[in-house]
PDB file of C-alpha atoms and ligand atoms in Angstrom:
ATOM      1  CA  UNK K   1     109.500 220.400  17.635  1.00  0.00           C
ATOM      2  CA  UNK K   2     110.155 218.287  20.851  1.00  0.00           C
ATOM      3  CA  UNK K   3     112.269 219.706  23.884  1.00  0.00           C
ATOM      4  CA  UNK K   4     115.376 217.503  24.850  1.00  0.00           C
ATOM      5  CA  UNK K   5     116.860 219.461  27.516  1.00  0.00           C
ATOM      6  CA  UNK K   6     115.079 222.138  29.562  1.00  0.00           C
ATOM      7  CA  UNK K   7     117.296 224.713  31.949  1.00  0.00           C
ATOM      8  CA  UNK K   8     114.951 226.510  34.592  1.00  0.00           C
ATOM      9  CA  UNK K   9     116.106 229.499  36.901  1.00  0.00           C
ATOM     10  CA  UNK K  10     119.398 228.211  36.400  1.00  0.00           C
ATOM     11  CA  UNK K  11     121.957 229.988  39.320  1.00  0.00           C
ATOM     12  CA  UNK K  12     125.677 229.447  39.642  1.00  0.00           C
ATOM     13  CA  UNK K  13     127.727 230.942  41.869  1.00  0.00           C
ATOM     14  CA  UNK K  14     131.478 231.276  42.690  1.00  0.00           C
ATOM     15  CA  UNK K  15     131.747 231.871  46.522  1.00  0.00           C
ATOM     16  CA  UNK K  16     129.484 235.172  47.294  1.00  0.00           C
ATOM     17  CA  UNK K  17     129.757 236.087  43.404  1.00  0.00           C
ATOM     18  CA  UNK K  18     126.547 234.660  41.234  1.00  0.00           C
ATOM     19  CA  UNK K  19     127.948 234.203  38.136  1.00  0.00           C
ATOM     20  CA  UNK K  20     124.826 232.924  36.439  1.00  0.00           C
ATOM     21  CA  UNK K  21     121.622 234.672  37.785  1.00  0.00           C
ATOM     22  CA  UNK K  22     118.497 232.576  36.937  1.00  0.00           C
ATOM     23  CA  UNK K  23     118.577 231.121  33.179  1.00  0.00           C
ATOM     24  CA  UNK K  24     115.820 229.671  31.560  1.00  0.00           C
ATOM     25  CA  UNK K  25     117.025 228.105  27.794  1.00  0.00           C
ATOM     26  CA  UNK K  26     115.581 224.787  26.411  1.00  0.00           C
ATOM     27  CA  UNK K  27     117.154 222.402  23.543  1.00  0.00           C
ATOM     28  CA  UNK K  28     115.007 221.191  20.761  1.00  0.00           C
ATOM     29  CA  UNK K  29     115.822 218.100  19.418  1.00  0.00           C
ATOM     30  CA  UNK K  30     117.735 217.987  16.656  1.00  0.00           C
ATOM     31  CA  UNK K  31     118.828 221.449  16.528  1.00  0.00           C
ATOM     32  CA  UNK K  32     121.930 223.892  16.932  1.00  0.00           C
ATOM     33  CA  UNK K  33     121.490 226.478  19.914  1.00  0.00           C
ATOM     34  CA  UNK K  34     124.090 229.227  20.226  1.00  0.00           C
ATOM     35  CA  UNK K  35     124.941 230.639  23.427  1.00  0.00           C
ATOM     36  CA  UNK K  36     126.777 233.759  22.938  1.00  0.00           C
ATOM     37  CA  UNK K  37     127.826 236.635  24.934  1.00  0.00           C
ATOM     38  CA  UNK K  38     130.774 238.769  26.153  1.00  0.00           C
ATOM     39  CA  UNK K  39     133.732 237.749  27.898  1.00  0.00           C
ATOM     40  CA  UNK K  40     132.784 237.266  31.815  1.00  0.00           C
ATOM     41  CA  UNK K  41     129.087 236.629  30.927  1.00  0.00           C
ATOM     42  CA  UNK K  42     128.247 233.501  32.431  1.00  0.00           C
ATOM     43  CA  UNK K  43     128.835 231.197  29.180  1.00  0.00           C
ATOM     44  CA  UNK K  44     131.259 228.722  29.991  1.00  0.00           C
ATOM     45  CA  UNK K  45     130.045 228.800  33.978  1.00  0.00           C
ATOM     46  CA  UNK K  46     126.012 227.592  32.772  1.00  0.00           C
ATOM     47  CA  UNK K  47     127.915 224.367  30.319  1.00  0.00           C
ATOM     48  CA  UNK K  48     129.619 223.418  33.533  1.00  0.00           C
ATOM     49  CA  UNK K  49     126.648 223.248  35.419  1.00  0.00           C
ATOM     50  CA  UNK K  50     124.420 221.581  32.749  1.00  0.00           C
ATOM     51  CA  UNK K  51     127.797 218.855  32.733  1.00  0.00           C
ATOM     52  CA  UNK K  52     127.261 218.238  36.538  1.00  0.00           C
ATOM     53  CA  UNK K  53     131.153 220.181  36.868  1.00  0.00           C
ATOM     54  CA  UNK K  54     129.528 222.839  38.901  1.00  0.00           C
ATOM     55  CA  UNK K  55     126.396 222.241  41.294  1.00  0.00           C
ATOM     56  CA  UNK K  56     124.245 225.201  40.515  1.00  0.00           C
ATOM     57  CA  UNK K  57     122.773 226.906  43.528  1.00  0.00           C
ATOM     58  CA  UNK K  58     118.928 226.898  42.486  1.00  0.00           C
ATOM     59  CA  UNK K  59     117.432 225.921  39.304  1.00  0.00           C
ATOM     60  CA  UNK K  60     116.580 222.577  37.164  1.00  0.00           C
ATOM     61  CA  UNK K  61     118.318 220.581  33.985  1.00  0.00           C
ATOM     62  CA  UNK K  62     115.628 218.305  32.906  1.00  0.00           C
ATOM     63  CA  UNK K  63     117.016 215.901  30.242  1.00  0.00           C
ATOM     64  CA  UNK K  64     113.814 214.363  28.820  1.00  0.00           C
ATOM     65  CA  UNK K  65     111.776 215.460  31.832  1.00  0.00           C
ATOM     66  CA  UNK K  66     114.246 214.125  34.487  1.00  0.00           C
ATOM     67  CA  UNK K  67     116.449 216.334  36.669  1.00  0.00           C
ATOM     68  CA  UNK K  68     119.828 215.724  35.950  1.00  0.00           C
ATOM     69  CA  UNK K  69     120.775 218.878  37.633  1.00  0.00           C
ATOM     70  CA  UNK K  70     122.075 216.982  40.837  1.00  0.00           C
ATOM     71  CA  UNK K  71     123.690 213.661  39.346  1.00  0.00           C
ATOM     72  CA  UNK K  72     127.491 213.233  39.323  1.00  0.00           C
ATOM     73  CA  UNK K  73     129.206 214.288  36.046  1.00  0.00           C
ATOM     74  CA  UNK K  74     129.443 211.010  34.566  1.00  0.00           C
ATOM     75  CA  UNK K  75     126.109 209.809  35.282  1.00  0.00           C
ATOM     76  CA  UNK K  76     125.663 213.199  33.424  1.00  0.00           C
ATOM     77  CA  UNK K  77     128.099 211.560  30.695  1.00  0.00           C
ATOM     78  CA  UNK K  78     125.996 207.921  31.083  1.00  0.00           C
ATOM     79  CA  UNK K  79     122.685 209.434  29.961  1.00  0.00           C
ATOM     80  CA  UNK K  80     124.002 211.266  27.164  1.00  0.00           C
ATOM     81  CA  UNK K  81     124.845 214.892  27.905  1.00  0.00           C
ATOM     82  CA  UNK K  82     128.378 215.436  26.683  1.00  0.00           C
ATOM     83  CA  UNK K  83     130.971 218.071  27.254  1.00  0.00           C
ATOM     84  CA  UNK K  84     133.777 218.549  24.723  1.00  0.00           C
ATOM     85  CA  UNK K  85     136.606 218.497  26.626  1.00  0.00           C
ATOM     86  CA  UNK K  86     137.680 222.506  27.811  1.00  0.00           C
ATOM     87  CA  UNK K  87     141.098 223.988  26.207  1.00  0.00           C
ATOM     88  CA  UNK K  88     141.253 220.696  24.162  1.00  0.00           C
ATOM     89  CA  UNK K  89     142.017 218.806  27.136  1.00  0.00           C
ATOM     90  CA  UNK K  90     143.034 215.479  24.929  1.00  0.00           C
ATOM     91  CA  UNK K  91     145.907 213.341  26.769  1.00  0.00           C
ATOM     92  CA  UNK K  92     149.170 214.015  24.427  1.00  0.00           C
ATOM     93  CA  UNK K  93     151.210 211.040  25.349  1.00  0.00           C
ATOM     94  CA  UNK K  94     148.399 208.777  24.462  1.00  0.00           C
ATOM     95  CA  UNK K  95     147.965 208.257  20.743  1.00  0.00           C
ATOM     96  CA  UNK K  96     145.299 209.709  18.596  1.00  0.00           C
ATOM     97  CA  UNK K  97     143.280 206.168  18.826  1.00  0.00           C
ATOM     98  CA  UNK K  98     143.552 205.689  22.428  1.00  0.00           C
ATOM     99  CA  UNK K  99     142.483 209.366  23.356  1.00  0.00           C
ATOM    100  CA  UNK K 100     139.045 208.520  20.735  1.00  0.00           C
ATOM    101  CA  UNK K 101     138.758 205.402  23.071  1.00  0.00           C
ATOM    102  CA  UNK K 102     138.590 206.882  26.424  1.00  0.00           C
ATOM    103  CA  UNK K 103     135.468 208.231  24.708  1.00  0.00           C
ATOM    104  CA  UNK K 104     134.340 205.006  24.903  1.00  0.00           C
ATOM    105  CA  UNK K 105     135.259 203.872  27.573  1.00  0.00           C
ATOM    106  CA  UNK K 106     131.319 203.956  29.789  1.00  0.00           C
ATOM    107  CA  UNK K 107     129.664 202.163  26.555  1.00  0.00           C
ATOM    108  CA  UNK K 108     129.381 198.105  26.365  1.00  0.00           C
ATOM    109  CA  UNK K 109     127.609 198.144  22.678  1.00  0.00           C
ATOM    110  CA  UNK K 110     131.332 197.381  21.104  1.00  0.00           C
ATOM    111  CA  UNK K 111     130.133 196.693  17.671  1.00  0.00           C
ATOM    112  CA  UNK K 112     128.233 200.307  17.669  1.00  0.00           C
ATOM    113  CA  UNK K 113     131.484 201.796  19.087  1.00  0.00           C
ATOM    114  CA  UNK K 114     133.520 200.203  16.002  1.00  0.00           C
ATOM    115  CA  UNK K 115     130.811 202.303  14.364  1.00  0.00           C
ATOM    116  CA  UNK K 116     131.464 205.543  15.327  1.00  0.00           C
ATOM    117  CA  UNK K 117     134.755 205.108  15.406  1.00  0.00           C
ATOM    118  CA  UNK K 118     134.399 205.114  11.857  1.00  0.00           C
ATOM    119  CA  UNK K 119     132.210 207.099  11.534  1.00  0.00           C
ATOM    120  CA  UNK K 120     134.674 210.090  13.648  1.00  0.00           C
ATOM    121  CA  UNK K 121     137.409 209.254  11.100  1.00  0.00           C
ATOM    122  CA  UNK K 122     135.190 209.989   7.971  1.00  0.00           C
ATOM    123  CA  UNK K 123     134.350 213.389   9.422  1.00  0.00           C
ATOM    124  CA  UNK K 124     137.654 214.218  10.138  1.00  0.00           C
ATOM    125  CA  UNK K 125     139.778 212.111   8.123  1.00  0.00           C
ATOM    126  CA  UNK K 126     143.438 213.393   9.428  1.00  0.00           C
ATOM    127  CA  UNK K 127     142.399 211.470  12.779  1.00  0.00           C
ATOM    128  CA  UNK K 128     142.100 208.080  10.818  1.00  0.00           C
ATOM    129  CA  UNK K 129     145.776 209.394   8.967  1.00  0.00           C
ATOM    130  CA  UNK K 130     147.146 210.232  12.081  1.00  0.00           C
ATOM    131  CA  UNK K 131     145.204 207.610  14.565  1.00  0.00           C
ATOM    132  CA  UNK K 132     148.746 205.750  15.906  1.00  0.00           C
ATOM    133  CA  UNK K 133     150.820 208.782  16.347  1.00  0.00           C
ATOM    134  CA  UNK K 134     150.690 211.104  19.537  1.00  0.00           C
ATOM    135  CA  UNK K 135     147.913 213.072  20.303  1.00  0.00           C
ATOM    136  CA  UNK K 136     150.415 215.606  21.731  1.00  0.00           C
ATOM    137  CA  UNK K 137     151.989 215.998  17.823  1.00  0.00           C
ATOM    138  CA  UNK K 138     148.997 217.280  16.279  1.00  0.00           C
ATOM    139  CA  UNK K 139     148.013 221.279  15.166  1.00  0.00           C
ATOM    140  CA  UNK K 140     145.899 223.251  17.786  1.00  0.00           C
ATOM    141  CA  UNK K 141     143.069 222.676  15.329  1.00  0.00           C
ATOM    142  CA  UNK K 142     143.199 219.134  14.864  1.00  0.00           C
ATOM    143  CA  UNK K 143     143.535 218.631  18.680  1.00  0.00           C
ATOM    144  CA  UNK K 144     139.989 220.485  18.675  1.00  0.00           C
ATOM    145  CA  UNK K 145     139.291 217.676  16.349  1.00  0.00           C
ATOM    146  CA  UNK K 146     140.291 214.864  18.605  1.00  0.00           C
ATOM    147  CA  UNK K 147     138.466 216.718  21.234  1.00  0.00           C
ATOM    148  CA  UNK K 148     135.180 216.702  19.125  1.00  0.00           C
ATOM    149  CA  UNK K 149     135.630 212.918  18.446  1.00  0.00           C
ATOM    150  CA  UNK K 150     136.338 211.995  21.777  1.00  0.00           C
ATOM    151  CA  UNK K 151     132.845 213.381  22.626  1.00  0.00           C
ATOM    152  CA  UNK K 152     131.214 211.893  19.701  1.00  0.00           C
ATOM    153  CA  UNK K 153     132.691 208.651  20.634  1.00  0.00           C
ATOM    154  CA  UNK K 154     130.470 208.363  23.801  1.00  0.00           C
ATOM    155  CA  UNK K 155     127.220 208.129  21.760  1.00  0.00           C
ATOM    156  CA  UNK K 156     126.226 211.641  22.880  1.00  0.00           C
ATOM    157  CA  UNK K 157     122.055 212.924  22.879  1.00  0.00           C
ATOM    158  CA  UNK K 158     123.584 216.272  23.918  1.00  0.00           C
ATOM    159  CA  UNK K 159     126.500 217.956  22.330  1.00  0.00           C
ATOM    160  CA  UNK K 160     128.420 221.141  24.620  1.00  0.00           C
ATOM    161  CA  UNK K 161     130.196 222.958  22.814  1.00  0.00           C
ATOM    162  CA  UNK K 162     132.491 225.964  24.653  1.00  0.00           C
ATOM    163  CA  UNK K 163     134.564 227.515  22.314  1.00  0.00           C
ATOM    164  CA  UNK K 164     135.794 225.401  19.582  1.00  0.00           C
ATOM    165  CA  UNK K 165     136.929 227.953  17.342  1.00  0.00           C
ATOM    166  CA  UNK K 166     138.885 229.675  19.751  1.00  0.00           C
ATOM    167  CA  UNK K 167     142.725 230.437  18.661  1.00  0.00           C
ATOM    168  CA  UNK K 168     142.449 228.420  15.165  1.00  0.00           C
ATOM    169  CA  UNK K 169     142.989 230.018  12.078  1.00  0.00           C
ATOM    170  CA  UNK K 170     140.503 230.799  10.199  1.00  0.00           C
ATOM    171  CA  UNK K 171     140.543 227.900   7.407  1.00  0.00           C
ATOM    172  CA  UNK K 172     140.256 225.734  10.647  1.00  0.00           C
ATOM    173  CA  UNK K 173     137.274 227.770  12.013  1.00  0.00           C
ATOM    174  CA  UNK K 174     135.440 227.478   9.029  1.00  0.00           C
ATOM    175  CA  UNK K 175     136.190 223.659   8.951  1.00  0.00           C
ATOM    176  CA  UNK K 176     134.897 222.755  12.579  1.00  0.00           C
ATOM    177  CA  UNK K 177     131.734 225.220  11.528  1.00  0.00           C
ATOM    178  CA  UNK K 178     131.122 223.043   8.838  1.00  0.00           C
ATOM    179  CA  UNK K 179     131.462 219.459  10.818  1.00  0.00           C
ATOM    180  CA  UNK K 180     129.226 220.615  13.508  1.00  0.00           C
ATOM    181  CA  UNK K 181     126.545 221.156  10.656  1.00  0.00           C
ATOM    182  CA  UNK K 182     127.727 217.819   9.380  1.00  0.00           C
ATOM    183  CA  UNK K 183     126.934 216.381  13.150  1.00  0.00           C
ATOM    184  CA  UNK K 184     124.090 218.101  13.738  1.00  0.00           C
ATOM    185  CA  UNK K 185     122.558 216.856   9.923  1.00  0.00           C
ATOM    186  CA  UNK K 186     122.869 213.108  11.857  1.00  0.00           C
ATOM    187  CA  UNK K 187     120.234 214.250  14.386  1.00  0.00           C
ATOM    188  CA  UNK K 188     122.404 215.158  17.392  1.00  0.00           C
ATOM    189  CA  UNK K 189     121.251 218.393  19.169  1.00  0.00           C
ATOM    190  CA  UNK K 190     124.228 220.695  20.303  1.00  0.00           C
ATOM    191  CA  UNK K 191     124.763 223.640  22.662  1.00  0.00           C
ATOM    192  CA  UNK K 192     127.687 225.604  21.230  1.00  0.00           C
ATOM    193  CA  UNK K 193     128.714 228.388  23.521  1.00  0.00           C
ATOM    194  CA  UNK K 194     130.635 230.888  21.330  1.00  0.00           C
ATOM    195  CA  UNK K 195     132.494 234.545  20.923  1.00  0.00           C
ATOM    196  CA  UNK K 196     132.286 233.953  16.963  1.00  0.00           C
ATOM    197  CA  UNK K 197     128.790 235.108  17.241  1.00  0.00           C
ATOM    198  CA  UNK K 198     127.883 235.544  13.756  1.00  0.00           C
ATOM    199  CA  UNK K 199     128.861 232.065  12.352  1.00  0.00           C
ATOM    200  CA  UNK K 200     127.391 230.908  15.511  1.00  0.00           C
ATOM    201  CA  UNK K 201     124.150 232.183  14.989  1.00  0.00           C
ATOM    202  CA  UNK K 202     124.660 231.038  11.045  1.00  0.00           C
ATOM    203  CA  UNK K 203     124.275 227.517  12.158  1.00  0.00           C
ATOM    204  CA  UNK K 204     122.093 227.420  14.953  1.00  0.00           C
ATOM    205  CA  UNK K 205     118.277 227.599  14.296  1.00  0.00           C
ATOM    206  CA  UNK K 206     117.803 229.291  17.875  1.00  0.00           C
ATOM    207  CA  UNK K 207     120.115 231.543  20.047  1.00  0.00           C
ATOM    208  CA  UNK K 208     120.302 232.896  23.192  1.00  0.00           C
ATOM    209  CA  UNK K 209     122.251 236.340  23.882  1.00  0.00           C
ATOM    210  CA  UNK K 210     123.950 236.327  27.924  1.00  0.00           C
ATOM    211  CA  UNK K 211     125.190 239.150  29.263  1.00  0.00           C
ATOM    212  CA  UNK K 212     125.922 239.687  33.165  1.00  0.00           C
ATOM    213  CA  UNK K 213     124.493 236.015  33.810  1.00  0.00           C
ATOM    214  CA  UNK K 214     120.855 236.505  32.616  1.00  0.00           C
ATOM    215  CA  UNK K 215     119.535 235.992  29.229  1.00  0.00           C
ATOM    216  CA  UNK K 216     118.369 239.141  27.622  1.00  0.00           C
ATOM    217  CA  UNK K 217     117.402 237.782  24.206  1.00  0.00           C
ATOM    218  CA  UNK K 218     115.921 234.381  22.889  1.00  0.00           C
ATOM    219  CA  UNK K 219     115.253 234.086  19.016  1.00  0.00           C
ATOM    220  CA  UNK K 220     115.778 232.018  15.973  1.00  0.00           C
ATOM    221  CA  UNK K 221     119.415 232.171  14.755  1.00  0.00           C
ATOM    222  CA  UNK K 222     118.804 234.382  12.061  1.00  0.00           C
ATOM    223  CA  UNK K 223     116.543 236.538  13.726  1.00  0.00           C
ATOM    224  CA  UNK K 224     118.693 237.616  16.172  1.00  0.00           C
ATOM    225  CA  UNK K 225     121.801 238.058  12.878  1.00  0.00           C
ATOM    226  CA  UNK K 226     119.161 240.649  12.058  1.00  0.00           C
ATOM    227  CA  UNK K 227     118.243 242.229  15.268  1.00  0.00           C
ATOM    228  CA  UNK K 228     120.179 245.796  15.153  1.00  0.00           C
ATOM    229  CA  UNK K 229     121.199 245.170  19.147  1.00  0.00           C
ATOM    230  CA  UNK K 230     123.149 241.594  18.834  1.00  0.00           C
ATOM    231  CA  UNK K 231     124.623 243.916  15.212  1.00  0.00           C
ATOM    232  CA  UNK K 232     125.567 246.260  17.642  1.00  0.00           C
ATOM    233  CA  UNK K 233     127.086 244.499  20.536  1.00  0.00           C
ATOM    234  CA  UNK K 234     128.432 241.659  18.752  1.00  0.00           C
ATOM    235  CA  UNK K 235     128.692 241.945  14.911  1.00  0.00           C
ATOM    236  CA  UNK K 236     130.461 245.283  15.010  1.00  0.00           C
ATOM    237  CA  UNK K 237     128.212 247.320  13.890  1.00  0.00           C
TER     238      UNK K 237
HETATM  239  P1  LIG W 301     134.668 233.655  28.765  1.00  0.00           P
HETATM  240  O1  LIG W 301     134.345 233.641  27.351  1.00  0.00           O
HETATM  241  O2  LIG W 301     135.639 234.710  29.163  1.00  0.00           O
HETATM  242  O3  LIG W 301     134.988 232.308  29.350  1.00  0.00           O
HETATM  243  P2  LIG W 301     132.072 233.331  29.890  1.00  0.00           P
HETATM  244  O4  LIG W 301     130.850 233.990  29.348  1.00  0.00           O
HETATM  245  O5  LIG W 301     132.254 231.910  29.607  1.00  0.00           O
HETATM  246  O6  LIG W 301     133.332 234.152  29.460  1.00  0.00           O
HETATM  247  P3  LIG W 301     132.384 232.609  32.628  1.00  0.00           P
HETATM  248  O7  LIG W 301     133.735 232.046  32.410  1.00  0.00           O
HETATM  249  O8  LIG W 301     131.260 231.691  32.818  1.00  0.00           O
HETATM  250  O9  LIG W 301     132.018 233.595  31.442  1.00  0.00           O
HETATM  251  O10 LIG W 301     132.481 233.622  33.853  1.00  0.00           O
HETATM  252  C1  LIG W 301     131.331 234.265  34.403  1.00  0.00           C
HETATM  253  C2  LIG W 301     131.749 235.085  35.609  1.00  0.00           C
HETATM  254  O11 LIG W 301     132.217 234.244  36.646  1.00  0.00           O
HETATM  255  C3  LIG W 301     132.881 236.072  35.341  1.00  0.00           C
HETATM  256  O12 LIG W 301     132.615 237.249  36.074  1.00  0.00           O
HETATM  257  C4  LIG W 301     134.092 235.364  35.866  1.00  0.00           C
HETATM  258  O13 LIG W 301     135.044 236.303  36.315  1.00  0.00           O
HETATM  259  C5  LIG W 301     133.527 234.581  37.029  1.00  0.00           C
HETATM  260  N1  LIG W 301     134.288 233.352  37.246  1.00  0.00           N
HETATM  261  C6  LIG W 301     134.534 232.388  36.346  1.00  0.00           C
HETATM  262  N2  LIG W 301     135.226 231.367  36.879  1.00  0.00           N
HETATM  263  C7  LIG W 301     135.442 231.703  38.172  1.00  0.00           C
HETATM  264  C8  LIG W 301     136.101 231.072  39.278  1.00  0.00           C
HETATM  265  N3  LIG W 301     136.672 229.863  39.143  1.00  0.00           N
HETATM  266  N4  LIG W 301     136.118 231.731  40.453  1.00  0.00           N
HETATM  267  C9  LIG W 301     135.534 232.925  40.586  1.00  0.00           C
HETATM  268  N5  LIG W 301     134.879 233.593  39.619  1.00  0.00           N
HETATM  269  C10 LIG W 301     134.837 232.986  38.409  1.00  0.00           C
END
């Protein structure tokens, strides 16, 4: 199993407050990882520095052996590390089509892109249905959609993930479960940061468990569904 992305003694900090205390977590190609954890445990704070949105205060990102750890975020973007937007952050008064070509918008291989434009709408099919109306008009959950394509649309090596399933229903959780497997099937390797830790962990080969900024378990998905402390703390029991 090769490595794609490799985080060493990852630190983040806000001000005089280290958020994220020294993470080590590495990305095999092809696979899901889960990044789970409590509220306030470092989740979303380690995406934003892998994305170049925070400059960690120590530490490495190697992407393929390269240190991409102190490039601007859309060099980040360029090389193939890419963040689905946070809170669904899709631009409403643009329609559904223009917001899935802003994810474009860096790439020059325009027959490819007519590719995966396709390709977007057969995985989520209301997009195609819906792809001249505003963004701003759709549910929660098919904005998470958008959000999803948008990413897809810039020919990402590195899916991040933070959240996706928050505040959908649960028909709609199940449903973006069930693309990301459908994603991830096509080769594409994705972190997915998540408080739904058991279907998390479902779908991701390997997991990591964060709590207080520092990883305090590393195992294969279903190992740690098994393991009676991630029961405990995060499967109720
Ligand atoms: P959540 O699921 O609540 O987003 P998380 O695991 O993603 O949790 P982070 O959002 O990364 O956690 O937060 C980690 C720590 O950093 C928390 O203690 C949080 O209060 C703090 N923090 C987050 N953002 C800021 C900020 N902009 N300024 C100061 N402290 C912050």
């Amino acid at each position: 199993m090769s490595e794609i992305l490799r985080i060493t003694d990852l630190a983040v900090s806000y001000g005089h407050i280290e958020a994220v205390k020294g993470i080590d977590l590495a990305l095999n190609q092809g696979e899901i990882t889960a990044l789970v954890g409590a509220n306030g445990a470092g989740k979303s704070t380690s995406l934003l520095a892998i994305s170049g949105l925070l400059k960690p205060v120590r530490g490495q990102v190697m992407l393929d052996g390269e240190d991409i750890s102190k490039l601007p975020p859309h060099r980040i973007v360029q090389k193939g590390v890419v963040q689905v937007a946070e809170g669904r952050a899709i631009l409403t008064t643009l329609s559904v089509r223009e917001n899935l070509d802003l994810g474009a918008y860096v790439r020059s291989d325009k027959a490819q892109v007519e590719r995966d434009l396709e390709w977007v709408f057969t995985l989520f099919p209301v997009l195609k249905n819906r792809a001249a109306g505003f963004a701003g008009n759709l549910s929660g959950g098919e904005q998470q959609m958008l959000a999803i394509g948008r990413a897809l649309m810039a020919k990402p090596r590195v899916l991040l993930l933070d959240e996706p399933s928050m505040g959908l229903a649960p028909l709609m959780v199940q449903e973006i479960f069930r693309v990301l497997t459908e994603i991830n099937r096509t080769g594409l390797t994705i972190l997915l940061v998540e408080q739904n830790v058991r279907q998390a962990l479902r779908i991701a080969q390997r997991g990591y468990v964060l709590e207080n900024g520092k990883i305090v378990l590393a195992d294969t998905g279903a190992n740690l569904l098994g393991n009676p402390k991630v029961v405990e703390a995060y499967l109720g029991g």
